[in-house]
Coordinates of C-alpha atoms and ligand atoms in Angstrom, one line a residue:
X1 CA 54.4 -21.1 -28.1
X2 CA 50.7 -20.9 -27.5
X3 CA 49.7 -19.5 -24.2
X4 CA 47.8 -21.9 -22.0
X5 CA 46.3 -19.1 -20.0
X6 CA 42.8 -18.2 -21.1
X7 CA 41.5 -16.5 -17.9
X8 CA 42.4 -12.8 -17.4
X9 CA 41.2 -10.3 -14.8
X10 CA 38.9 -7.8 -16.4
X11 CA 40.1 -4.3 -16.6
X12 CA 38.5 -2.0 -14.0
X13 CA 36.3 -0.1 -16.4
X14 CA 34.6 -3.3 -17.5
X15 CA 34.1 -4.8 -14.1
X16 CA 32.7 -1.4 -12.9
X17 CA 30.3 -1.4 -15.8
X18 CA 29.1 -4.9 -15.0
X19 CA 28.7 -4.1 -11.3
X20 CA 26.9 -0.8 -12.3
X21 CA 24.2 -2.9 -13.9
X22 CA 23.1 -4.1 -10.5
X23 CA 23.0 -0.8 -8.7
X24 CA 22.0 1.6 -11.5
X25 CA 19.1 0.4 -13.6
X26 CA 17.3 3.6 -14.4
X27 CA 17.5 7.3 -13.5
X28 CA 15.5 6.5 -10.4
X29 CA 18.3 4.3 -9.0
X30 CA 20.7 7.2 -9.3
X31 CA 18.4 9.5 -7.5
X32 CA 17.8 7.0 -4.8
X33 CA 21.5 6.5 -4.2
X34 CA 22.4 10.2 -4.2
X35 CA 19.6 11.0 -1.8
X36 CA 20.7 8.2 0.5
X37 CA 24.2 9.7 0.4
X38 CA 22.9 13.1 1.3
X39 CA 20.9 11.7 4.2
X40 CA 23.9 9.7 5.4
X41 CA 25.9 12.9 5.3
X42 CA 23.5 14.4 7.8
X43 CA 21.8 16.8 5.4
X44 CA 18.5 18.3 6.6
X45 CA 17.7 19.9 3.3
X46 CA 17.9 18.1 0.0
X47 CA 17.1 19.5 -3.5
X48 CA 16.5 17.1 -6.4
X49 CA 16.1 18.2 -10.0
X50 CA 15.5 15.6 -12.7
X51 CA 15.6 16.8 -16.3
X52 CA 13.7 14.7 -18.8
X53 CA 12.9 12.1 -16.2
X54 CA 16.5 12.1 -15.3
X55 CA 17.6 10.8 -18.7
X56 CA 19.1 14.2 -19.6
X57 CA 20.5 15.1 -16.2
X58 CA 20.1 14.6 -12.5
X59 CA 21.1 17.2 -9.9
X60 CA 21.1 16.5 -6.2
X61 CA 22.2 19.2 -3.7
X62 CA 22.5 18.7 0.0
X63 CA 23.7 20.7 3.0
X64 CA 25.4 17.7 4.7
X65 CA 28.9 17.2 5.9
X66 CA 30.7 17.6 2.5
X67 CA 33.9 15.9 1.7
X68 CA 37.6 16.7 1.9
X69 CA 39.7 16.6 -1.2
X70 CA 41.1 13.2 -0.4
X71 CA 37.7 11.7 0.3
X72 CA 36.2 13.2 -2.8
X73 CA 38.9 11.4 -4.9
X74 CA 38.2 8.1 -3.1
X75 CA 34.5 8.4 -3.2
X76 CA 34.1 7.3 -6.8
X77 CA 36.3 4.3 -6.3
X78 CA 34.5 0.9 -6.0
X79 CA 34.2 -0.4 -2.5
X80 CA 35.3 2.9 -1.1
X81 CA 33.1 3.9 1.8
X82 CA 33.3 5.8 5.0
X83 CA 30.4 3.9 6.5
X84 CA 31.8 0.6 7.5
X85 CA 35.3 -0.6 8.3
X86 CA 35.1 -4.1 9.7
X87 CA 32.9 -7.1 9.1
X88 CA 31.3 -6.5 12.4
X89 CA 30.2 -3.2 11.1
X90 CA 28.4 -5.0 8.3
X91 CA 26.3 -6.8 10.8
X92 CA 25.0 -3.6 12.4
X93 CA 24.4 -1.1 9.6
X94 CA 22.9 2.1 10.6
X95 CA 23.5 4.1 7.5
X96 CA 21.6 3.9 4.2
X97 CA 24.7 3.2 2.2
X98 CA 27.5 0.8 3.0
X99 CA 28.5 -1.0 -0.1
X100 CA 30.6 1.8 -1.4
X101 CA 29.6 1.2 -5.0
X102 CA 27.0 3.8 -5.9
X103 CA 29.3 6.7 -7.0
X104 CA 31.7 4.2 -8.7
X105 CA 28.8 2.6 -10.6
X106 CA 27.3 6.0 -11.6
X107 CA 30.8 7.1 -12.8
X108 CA 31.0 3.9 -14.9
X109 CA 28.0 4.7 -17.0
X110 CA 27.6 8.4 -17.1
X111 CA 29.3 11.8 -16.7
X112 CA 29.5 12.8 -13.1
X113 CA 30.4 16.1 -11.5
X114 CA 30.7 16.5 -7.7
X115 CA 31.2 19.8 -5.9
X116 CA 31.7 19.6 -2.2
X117 CA 32.8 21.6 0.7
X118 CA 33.3 20.8 4.4
X119 CA 32.2 23.2 7.1
X120 CA 35.8 24.1 8.2
X121 CA 37.3 24.3 4.7
X122 CA 38.3 27.5 3.1
X123 CA 37.0 26.4 -0.3
X124 CA 35.4 23.5 -1.9
X125 CA 36.6 20.9 -4.4
X126 CA 35.1 20.0 -7.7
X127 CA 35.6 16.6 -9.4
X128 CA 34.5 15.5 -12.9
X129 CA 34.8 12.0 -14.2
X130 CA 33.6 10.0 -17.1
X131 CA 34.3 6.5 -18.2
X132 CA 37.8 5.9 -19.7
X133 CA 38.8 9.6 -19.2
X134 CA 41.1 11.2 -16.7
X135 CA 39.5 12.5 -13.5
X136 CA 39.8 16.2 -13.0
X137 CA 40.0 17.7 -9.6
X138 CA 40.2 21.4 -8.8
X139 CA 39.3 23.9 -6.1
X140 CA 36.0 25.7 -6.4
X141 CA 33.7 28.1 -4.7
X142 CA 30.6 26.3 -3.4
X143 CA 28.3 26.0 -0.5
X144 CA 28.8 23.7 2.5
X145 CA 27.6 20.3 1.5
X146 CA 27.6 18.4 -1.7
X147 CA 26.2 18.7 -5.2
X148 CA 26.2 15.9 -7.6
X149 CA 25.3 16.3 -11.3
X150 CA 24.9 13.2 -13.4
X151 CA 24.5 13.6 -17.2
X152 CA 24.2 11.3 -20.2
X153 CA 23.3 8.2 -18.3
X154 CA 24.2 5.0 -20.2
X155 CA 25.8 6.9 -23.1
X156 CA 28.4 4.2 -23.2
X157 CA 26.0 1.3 -22.7
X158 CA 23.5 1.8 -25.6
X159 CA 21.9 -1.6 -24.9
X160 CA 20.8 -0.4 -21.5
X161 CA 19.8 3.0 -22.7
X162 CA 17.4 1.4 -25.1
X163 CA 15.7 -0.4 -22.3
X164 CA 14.7 2.8 -20.5
X165 CA 11.0 3.4 -20.6
X166 CA 9.2 6.6 -21.7
X167 CA 9.8 9.8 -19.8
X168 CA 6.4 9.3 -18.1
X169 CA 7.2 5.9 -16.8
X170 CA 10.7 6.8 -15.7
X171 CA 9.4 9.9 -14.0
X172 CA 6.8 7.8 -12.1
X173 CA 9.6 5.7 -10.7
X174 CA 11.5 8.8 -9.6
X175 CA 8.5 10.3 -8.1
X176 CA 7.7 7.1 -6.1
X177 CA 11.2 7.2 -4.7
X178 CA 11.0 10.8 -3.8
X179 CA 7.7 10.3 -2.0
X180 CA 9.3 7.4 -0.1
X181 CA 12.4 9.4 0.8
X182 CA 10.3 12.3 2.0
X183 CA 8.1 10.0 4.1
X184 CA 11.0 8.1 5.6
X185 CA 12.7 11.3 6.7
X186 CA 10.1 13.9 7.7
X187 CA 12.9 15.7 9.7
X188 CA 14.5 16.7 6.4
X189 CA 13.3 19.3 3.9
X190 CA 12.9 17.9 0.4
X191 CA 12.5 20.0 -2.7
X192 CA 11.8 18.1 -5.9
X193 CA 11.7 19.6 -9.4
X194 CA 10.7 17.9 -12.7
X195 CA 12.7 20.0 -15.0
X196 CA 11.7 23.5 -14.0
X197 CA 8.3 22.4 -12.6
X198 CA 8.2 22.2 -8.8
X199 CA 6.7 18.9 -7.8
X200 CA 6.9 19.4 -4.0
X201 CA 8.8 21.4 -1.4
X202 CA 8.1 20.0 2.0
X203 CA 9.6 21.5 5.2
X204 CA 10.8 19.4 8.1
X205 CA 7.8 18.4 10.1
X206 CA 6.1 15.5 12.0
X207 CA 5.3 12.4 10.0
X208 CA 1.6 13.3 10.1
X209 CA 2.2 16.7 8.6
X210 CA 4.6 15.2 6.1
X211 CA 1.8 12.9 4.9
X212 CA -0.6 15.8 4.7
X213 CA 1.9 17.9 2.8
X214 CA 2.5 15.2 0.3
X215 CA -0.9 13.6 0.0
X216 CA -3.3 16.4 0.9
X217 CA -6.2 16.8 3.3
X218 CA -8.3 13.9 2.3
X219 CA -5.6 11.4 3.2
X220 CA -4.4 13.2 6.3
X221 CA -7.9 13.2 7.7
X222 CA -8.3 9.5 7.2
X223 CA -5.3 8.3 9.2
X224 CA -5.2 6.2 12.3
X225 CA -2.0 6.1 14.3
X226 CA -0.5 2.7 15.1
X227 CA 1.8 1.7 17.8
X228 CA 3.5 -1.3 19.2
X229 CA 6.5 -1.8 21.4
X230 CA 8.3 -5.0 22.4
X231 CA 11.8 -6.2 22.8
X232 CA 12.0 -7.2 19.2
X233 CA 10.5 -4.3 17.4
X234 CA 9.0 -0.9 17.8
X235 CA 6.3 0.0 15.3
X236 CA 5.0 3.5 14.7
X237 CA 3.2 5.2 11.8
X238 CA -0.2 5.6 10.3
X239 CA -2.7 3.5 8.5
X240 CA -5.5 4.8 6.3
X241 CA -9.2 4.3 6.8
X242 CA -10.7 1.8 4.4
X243 CA -12.0 4.4 2.0
X244 CA -8.4 5.5 1.3
X245 CA -7.6 2.1 -0.2
X246 CA -6.5 2.3 -3.8
X247 CA -6.1 -0.1 -6.7
X248 CA -2.3 0.3 -6.8
X249 CA 0.2 -0.2 -4.0
X250 CA 1.6 3.3 -4.4
X251 CA 0.2 4.3 -1.0
X252 CA 2.0 1.6 0.9
X253 CA 5.3 2.4 2.7
X254 CA 7.4 0.4 5.0
X255 CA 10.5 1.7 6.6
X256 CA 13.0 -0.3 8.6
X257 CA 15.2 1.9 10.6
X258 CA 14.3 4.7 8.1
X259 CA 15.2 2.6 5.1
X260 CA 12.4 2.0 2.7
X261 CA 11.9 -1.7 2.3
X262 CA 9.5 -4.0 0.5
X263 CA 8.1 -7.1 2.0
X264 CA 5.1 -8.9 0.8
X265 CA 4.6 -10.9 4.0
X266 CA 4.6 -7.7 6.1
X267 CA 2.3 -6.0 3.6
X268 CA 0.0 -8.9 4.1
X269 CA 0.2 -8.4 7.9
X270 CA -1.2 -4.9 7.3
X271 CA -3.7 -6.0 4.8
X272 CA -5.2 -8.8 6.7
X273 CA -7.1 -6.9 9.3
X274 CA -8.7 -4.9 6.5
X275 CA -10.2 -8.0 5.0
X276 CA -13.9 -7.5 4.6
X277 CA -13.4 -3.8 4.9
X278 CA -12.1 -3.3 1.5
X279 CA -12.4 -5.1 -1.8
X280 CA -10.0 -7.9 -2.5
X281 CA -8.0 -6.0 -5.2
X282 CA -7.7 -2.8 -3.2
X283 CA -4.6 -1.8 -1.1
X284 CA -4.9 0.1 2.1
X285 CA -2.8 3.2 2.6
X286 CA 0.0 3.0 5.2
X287 CA 3.2 4.4 6.4
X288 CA 4.7 2.0 8.8
X289 CA 8.1 2.5 10.6
X290 CA 9.8 -0.4 12.2
X291 CA 12.7 0.2 14.4
X292 CA 14.8 -2.7 15.5
X293 CA 18.2 -3.7 16.5
X294 CA 20.3 -3.6 13.3
X295 CA 22.1 -6.8 14.2
X296 CA 18.7 -8.6 13.9
X297 CA 18.2 -7.8 10.3
X298 CA 20.2 -8.3 7.2
X299 CA 20.0 -5.5 4.7
X300 CA 22.8 -6.8 2.5
X301 CA 20.5 -9.1 0.5
X302 CA 20.3 -7.2 -2.7
X303 CA 22.5 -4.4 -4.3
X304 CA 19.5 -2.0 -4.2
X305 CA 19.1 -2.7 -0.5
X306 CA 15.3 -2.7 -0.5
X307 CA 14.9 -6.3 0.5
X308 CA 15.8 -7.3 4.0
X309 CA 15.9 -10.5 6.0
X310 CA 14.6 -10.4 9.5
X311 CA 15.7 -12.7 12.2
X312 CA 12.2 -12.7 13.7
X313 CA 10.0 -12.3 10.7
X314 CA 7.2 -14.1 12.4
X315 CA 7.3 -11.9 15.5
X316 CA 7.4 -8.8 13.3
X317 CA 4.5 -10.1 11.2
X318 CA 2.5 -10.6 14.4
X319 CA 3.4 -7.3 15.8
X320 CA 2.3 -5.4 12.7
X321 CA -0.9 -7.5 12.4
X322 CA -1.8 -6.7 16.0
X323 CA -0.9 -3.0 15.8
X324 CA -3.1 -2.6 12.7
X325 CA -5.9 -4.7 14.1
X326 CA -5.9 -2.7 17.3
X327 CA -6.0 0.6 15.5
X328 CA -8.9 -0.5 13.4
X329 CA -10.9 -1.9 16.3
X330 CA -10.1 1.1 18.5
X331 CA -11.6 3.3 15.8
X332 CA -14.5 0.9 15.7
X333 CA -13.8 0.1 12.2
X334 CA -13.8 -3.6 12.9
X335 CA -15.4 -5.4 15.8
X336 CA -12.6 -7.0 17.8
X337 CA -14.5 -10.3 18.1
X338 CA -15.4 -10.7 14.5
X339 CA -11.8 -10.1 13.6
X340 CA -10.5 -13.1 15.7
X341 CA -13.3 -15.4 14.9
X342 CA -12.7 -15.1 11.2
X343 CA -9.1 -15.8 11.4
X344 CA -9.7 -18.9 13.5
X345 CA -12.0 -20.3 10.9
X346 CA -9.4 -20.1 8.2
X347 CA -5.9 -19.5 9.4
X348 CA -4.0 -20.1 6.2
X349 CA -3.9 -17.7 3.4
X350 CA -1.9 -17.5 0.3
X351 CA 0.4 -14.5 0.1
X352 CA -0.4 -12.3 -2.8
X353 CA 2.1 -11.7 -5.6
X354 CA 5.2 -9.7 -4.8
X355 CA 4.8 -6.2 -3.5
X356 CA 7.1 -4.8 -6.1
X357 CA 7.1 -5.7 -9.6
X358 CA 10.8 -5.6 -10.0
X359 CA 11.5 -7.5 -6.8
X360 CA 13.4 -10.7 -7.2
X361 CA 11.3 -12.6 -4.6
X362 CA 9.4 -15.2 -6.5
X363 CA 5.6 -15.2 -6.1
X364 CA 5.2 -18.9 -5.9
X365 CA 3.4 -20.7 -3.2
X366 CA 3.8 -18.9 0.1
X367 CA 1.3 -19.1 2.8
X368 CA 0.8 -17.3 6.0
X369 CA -0.7 -18.8 9.1
X370 CA -2.7 -15.9 10.3
X371 CA -2.9 -17.1 13.9
X372 CA 0.8 -17.5 14.3
X373 CA 2.2 -15.3 11.6
X374 CA 4.3 -18.2 10.3
X375 CA 5.3 -17.9 6.7
X376 CA 5.5 -21.1 4.8
X377 CA 7.3 -20.9 1.5
X378 CA 7.0 -23.9 -0.8
X379 CA 6.7 -24.9 -4.3
X380 CA 3.7 -26.9 -5.2
X381 CA 5.5 -29.9 -6.5
X382 CA 7.4 -30.2 -3.3
X383 CA 4.4 -30.8 -1.3
X384 CA 2.2 -32.6 -3.7
X385 CA 3.7 -36.1 -3.5
X386 CA 4.4 -37.7 -0.2
X387 CA 7.5 -39.4 -1.4
X388 CA 8.9 -36.6 -3.5
X389 CA 12.6 -36.7 -2.8
X390 CA 12.7 -33.0 -2.0
X391 CA 10.6 -33.6 1.1
X392 CA 12.8 -33.9 4.1
X393 CA 11.6 -35.3 7.3
X394 CA 11.8 -31.8 8.7
X395 CA 9.5 -30.5 6.0
X396 CA 7.0 -33.2 6.6
X397 CA 6.8 -32.8 10.3
X398 CA 6.5 -29.0 9.9
X399 CA 3.8 -29.5 7.4
X400 CA 1.9 -32.0 9.5
X401 CA 2.2 -29.8 12.5
X402 CA 0.9 -26.8 10.6
X403 CA -1.8 -28.4 8.5
X404 CA -2.6 -31.6 10.4
X405 CA -2.3 -33.5 7.2
X406 CA 0.3 -35.3 5.3
X407 CA 2.0 -33.3 2.6
X408 CA 0.8 -35.4 -0.3
X409 CA -2.2 -33.2 -0.6
X410 CA -2.3 -29.9 -2.4
X411 CA -2.8 -27.3 0.3
X412 CA -6.4 -27.1 1.5
X413 CA -6.7 -23.3 1.1
X414 CA -10.1 -21.9 0.7
X415 CA -10.2 -18.7 -1.3
X416 CA -13.0 -17.1 0.6
X417 CA -13.8 -17.0 4.2
X418 CA -17.3 -18.0 4.8
X419 CA -19.1 -16.1 7.5
X420 CA -20.8 -18.8 9.5
X421 CA -24.5 -19.0 9.8
X422 CA -25.3 -17.0 12.8
X423 CA -28.1 -17.5 15.2
X424 CA -29.6 -14.2 16.3
X425 CA -31.3 -13.6 19.6
X426 CA -33.8 -10.9 20.3
X427 CA -33.5 -7.5 18.6
X428 CA -34.6 -4.0 19.4
X429 CA -34.2 -0.6 18.0
X430 CA -32.6 2.3 19.7
X431 CA -34.0 5.8 18.8
X432 CA -35.2 4.4 15.5
X433 CA -31.5 4.4 14.5
X434 CA -29.5 1.5 15.8
X435 CA -30.5 -2.2 16.0
X436 CA -29.3 -4.1 19.1
X437 CA -29.0 -7.9 18.7
X438 CA -28.1 -10.3 21.4
X439 CA -25.7 -13.0 20.2
X440 CA -23.8 -15.8 21.9
X441 CA -20.9 -13.5 23.1
X442 CA -22.7 -10.3 23.9
X443 CA -24.4 -7.7 21.8
X444 CA -24.1 -6.5 18.2
X445 CA -25.1 -3.0 17.3
X446 CA -26.0 -2.3 13.7
X447 CA -26.4 1.1 12.1
X448 CA -29.6 0.6 10.2
X449 CA -29.0 3.1 7.5
X450 CA -25.4 2.0 6.8
X451 CA -26.5 -1.6 6.8
X452 CA -29.3 -1.0 4.3
X453 CA -26.9 1.1 2.2
X454 CA -24.5 -1.9 2.0
X455 CA -27.2 -4.3 1.1
X456 CA -28.5 -2.1 -1.8
X457 CA -25.0 -1.3 -2.9
X458 CA -24.0 -4.9 -3.3
X459 CA -27.3 -5.8 -4.9
X460 CA -27.0 -2.9 -7.4
X461 CA -23.4 -3.9 -8.2
X462 CA -24.5 -7.4 -9.0
X463 CA -27.4 -6.1 -11.1
X464 CA -25.0 -3.8 -13.0
X465 CA -22.4 -6.4 -13.6
X466 CA -24.4 -9.6 -13.9
X467 CA -28.1 -9.7 -14.1
X468 CA -30.3 -6.7 -14.5
X469 CA -33.2 -6.2 -12.1
X470 CA -36.8 -5.7 -12.9
X471 CA -38.3 -2.5 -11.8
X472 CA -41.7 -1.5 -10.5
X473 CA -43.9 0.0 -13.2
X474 CA -45.4 3.3 -12.3
X475 CA -49.1 3.9 -12.9
X476 CA -48.4 7.4 -14.1
X477 CA -45.0 8.0 -15.7
X478 CA -43.0 10.9 -14.1
X479 CA -41.7 13.6 -16.3
X480 CA -38.3 15.0 -15.3
X481 CA -36.3 17.8 -16.8
X482 CA -32.6 17.8 -15.9
X483 CA -30.1 20.6 -15.7
X484 CA -27.6 20.4 -18.6
X485 CA -24.8 19.1 -16.4
X486 CA -27.1 16.4 -15.0
X487 CA -28.3 15.6 -18.4
X488 CA -24.7 14.8 -19.4
X489 CA -24.4 12.4 -16.6
X490 CA -27.8 10.9 -17.4
X491 CA -26.7 10.2 -21.0
X492 CA -23.5 8.6 -19.7
X493 CA -25.2 6.3 -17.2
X494 CA -28.8 5.7 -18.3
X495 CA -28.1 2.2 -19.6
X496 CA -26.8 1.2 -16.2
X497 CA -29.7 2.8 -14.5
X498 CA -32.0 0.7 -16.6
X499 CA -30.2 -2.4 -15.3
X500 CA -31.2 -1.3 -11.8
X501 CA -34.9 -1.3 -12.8
X502 CA -35.5 2.2 -14.2
X503 CA -37.2 2.6 -17.5
X504 CA -37.1 5.8 -19.4
X505 CA -38.2 7.3 -22.6
X506 CA -36.5 10.5 -23.7
X507 CA -38.3 13.2 -25.6
X508 CA -36.1 16.2 -26.3
X509 CA -35.3 17.8 -23.0
X510 CA -37.7 15.7 -21.1
X511 CA -37.3 12.3 -19.6
X512 CA -40.2 10.3 -18.8
X513 CA -39.7 7.7 -16.1
X514 CA -42.1 4.8 -16.3
X515 CA -40.5 2.3 -13.9
X516 CA -38.2 2.6 -10.8
X517 CA -36.3 0.0 -8.8
X518 CA -38.2 -1.8 -6.1
X519 CA -35.9 -0.4 -3.5
X520 CA -37.1 3.1 -4.1
X521 CA -39.5 3.9 -1.3
X522 CA -43.1 4.5 -2.1
X523 CA -43.8 8.2 -2.2
X524 CA -40.2 9.2 -3.3
X525 CA -40.4 7.9 -6.9
X526 CA -40.6 11.4 -8.4
X527 CA -37.3 12.3 -6.8
X528 CA -35.4 9.1 -7.4
X529 CA -33.7 9.9 -10.7
X530 CA -32.7 13.5 -9.8
X531 CA -31.4 12.3 -6.4
X532 CA -29.3 9.5 -7.8
X533 CA -27.7 11.8 -10.3
X534 CA -27.0 14.4 -7.7
X535 CA -25.4 11.8 -5.5
X536 CA -23.4 10.4 -8.4
X537 CA -22.0 13.8 -9.2
X538 CA -21.0 14.4 -5.6
X539 CA -19.3 11.0 -5.2
X540 CA -17.4 11.4 -8.5
X541 CA -15.0 13.8 -6.7
X542 CA -14.3 11.4 -3.9
X543 CA -14.8 8.0 -5.4
X544 CA -12.3 7.7 -8.2
X545 CA -13.4 4.1 -8.9
X546 CA -15.3 2.9 -11.9
X547 CA -18.6 4.6 -12.5
X548 CA -20.6 1.5 -11.8
X549 CA -19.3 1.5 -8.3
X550 CA -20.5 5.1 -8.0
X551 CA -23.9 4.3 -9.5
X552 CA -24.3 1.4 -6.9
X553 CA -23.2 3.7 -4.1
X554 CA -25.5 6.4 -5.2
X555 CA -28.4 4.0 -5.4
X556 CA -27.6 2.7 -1.9
X557 CA -27.5 6.2 -0.5
X558 CA -30.7 7.2 -2.2
X559 CA -32.8 4.2 -1.4
X560 CA -31.6 3.1 2.1
X561 CA -33.9 3.6 5.0
X562 CA -32.8 6.6 7.1
X563 CA -32.3 7.1 10.8
X564 CA -35.7 7.8 12.3
X565 CA -37.4 5.0 10.4
X566 CA -39.1 2.7 12.9
X567 CA -38.7 -1.0 12.0
X568 CA -40.9 -3.9 12.9
X569 CA -39.4 -7.0 14.4
X570 CA -39.6 -8.9 11.1
X571 CA -38.2 -5.9 9.1
X572 CA -35.2 -5.9 11.5
X573 CA -34.8 -9.7 11.0
X574 CA -34.7 -9.5 7.3
X575 CA -32.4 -6.5 7.3
X576 CA -29.9 -8.3 9.5
X577 CA -30.2 -11.5 7.4
X578 CA -29.6 -9.6 4.2
X579 CA -26.7 -7.8 5.8
X580 CA -24.9 -11.0 6.7
X581 CA -25.5 -12.3 3.3
X582 CA -23.4 -9.4 1.9
X583 CA -19.8 -9.9 0.9
X584 CA -18.6 -7.2 3.2
X585 CA -21.1 -6.7 6.0
X586 CA -18.7 -4.8 8.2
X587 CA -18.4 -1.6 6.4
X588 CA -20.6 0.8 4.4
X589 CA -19.7 1.8 0.9
X590 CA -18.0 4.9 2.3
X591 CA -15.8 2.9 4.6
X592 CA -17.7 3.7 7.8
X593 CA -18.4 0.8 10.2
X594 CA -21.8 -0.9 10.2
X595 CA -21.5 -3.2 13.1
X596 CA -20.1 -2.8 16.6
X597 CA -19.8 -5.7 18.9
X598 CA -19.5 -5.6 22.7
X599 CA -18.7 -8.8 24.4
X600 CA -20.2 -10.0 27.6
X601 CA -16.7 -10.3 28.9
X602 CA -16.3 -6.6 28.4
X603 CA -19.5 -5.8 30.3
X604 CA -18.3 -8.1 33.1
X605 CA -15.0 -6.4 33.3
X606 CA -16.5 -2.9 33.4
X607 CA -19.0 -4.0 36.1
X608 CA -16.1 -5.4 38.1
X609 CA -17.2 -9.0 37.8
X610 CA -14.2 -11.1 37.7
X611 CA -15.2 -14.0 35.5
Ligands
ADP1 P1 28.3 4.2 0.2 O1 27.2 5.2 0.4 O2 27.8 2.9 0.1 O3 29.4 4.4 1.2 P2 28.8 5.6 -2.2 O4 29.6 5.2 -3.5 O5 27.4 6.0 -2.4 O6 29.0 4.5 -1.2 O7 29.6 6.8 -1.6 C1 31.0 6.6 -1.3 C2 31.4 7.6 -0.2 O8 31.4 8.9 -0.6 C3 30.5 7.5 1.1 O9 30.9 6.5 2.0 C4 30.8 8.9 1.6 O10 31.9 8.9 2.5 C5 31.1 9.8 0.4 N1 29.9 10.5 0.0 C6 29.1 10.2 -1.1 N2 28.1 11.2 -1.2 C7 28.3 12.1 -0.2 C8 27.6 13.3 0.2 N3 26.5 13.7 -0.5 N4 28.1 14.0 1.2 C9 29.2 13.5 1.9 N5 29.9 12.4 1.6 C10 29.4 11.7 0.5
MG2 MG1 25.7 5.6 -1.0

């Protein structure tokens, strides 16, 4: 008789292999899981060695609790964990692991060897396992703690092996994870080798020292501490000054109860106060720790555990936003008033694409209300037509409440925040250095050199990228002879310099300058070329952006009026006008503030006037 049963339970080794696909995607995932286990075991020193970007072997050694023989055997079984026992435990997770599937998943797709010894044990135990083979378990001599060696990853899943990227790419993933682990646990020593090359060895320290040891002096000197404490969440950590912003997000780190997490809405909460301080496509540096009650957050959203769901996402968004804004305005990087005013003008902003390229969050239409921190997720079609069946009454009311319009419209989001036309009152100059301007709310103080630098910088960038500027022809051309290293730079950038208004003719070693940009001050023409090249060379070490950005910054630095330069009323007027016509009037090309604002309210408070 034909059997009618077509459904069969999969054998363990197949179901393990399927499940492994979710946990173990690349060598980096193995390292992440093994380091988490070491931290959960209370280790305060962890050594990681990755051979051939982990494709050949991965070795993780910790000095944590170690395991007994019985636990060692169980540890590689699926859903075997010492970290939770009941479903209540699942709601208040305080360890990094809890799913009990990492070791089982690794053992399903690679050769694994674990050596472990508990503090009170006479000797250790060594286990080796590989898919479809018997497990061996024998006594061994080893240090207190646990060592795990993983070899031949994906040897039995060739399809997945094929999808591994080049060593360089895989190593970059590993390195990112190692940086994150080390930043999340400054109390633990981390030693990390790429083959036999030491990548870093960082001793237990404060978070600030950990950042310094990992990222170097430039970063550690550009940090601002942040702090916030409420019933919902405690926030600590550091944010970087605007000049530390980078084109990639590699310098952005969130930890929730010491677990690295990714969240594009929270990343936006950090980014938002930097708006107008950094270019749109740049990402500020930060290490932000959130501590909150583990029952108020769900970490069991994804097998890799880096996405979390907060009960009070909105409150946390606000708290981060405020903590970052406070730190920046305390350091006088952003004027407090300007910060609020800009948000009120345009409270809605589209969230940028996912913070992690492999994240499963979709990057479709999500908006944040920057006044309330509300995150609005929606798909365009849902809101486009009033009578679309997907629109529930609830959606509609929420939408109307938030936007004051019916949801038949596409969301009225402006891409850019316009700085309103400002009416400026009287101006005066302090020590030929700062310009004081009375405005409706109090007084604005502008650093004249930094302001002029910003103006020339933006103008030069436009000239370089869009429309070249005419220069001022010199009556008598200036002949310049450059040092060989400067000559190399000249050859590299002279076409761009011509766009700024320079005109050259080159004869052998000599360069004859027959026109200079109008911004070059009369009487300094003969030094202009040499000065700009010198500046360019100096900036090259600290401004790893494109060279046009550097040329514009060098031009700004060379041509801007200096402190000590007395300005007439009308010169001040036009300087301020030009400044506010800039895309980013608040910060000079090196990230220092240009404008401070003091509110009348603040004066009243200090003078003890109550209202
Ligand atoms: P989980 O971490 O989710 O519990 P794992 O598969 O990663 O699941 O580990 C299974 C169990 O093995 C852990 O719960 C823990 O008891 C034990 N274990 C794993 N790694 C270590 C280690 N480095 N030191 C001590 N115990 C470990
Ligand atoms: Mg684990």
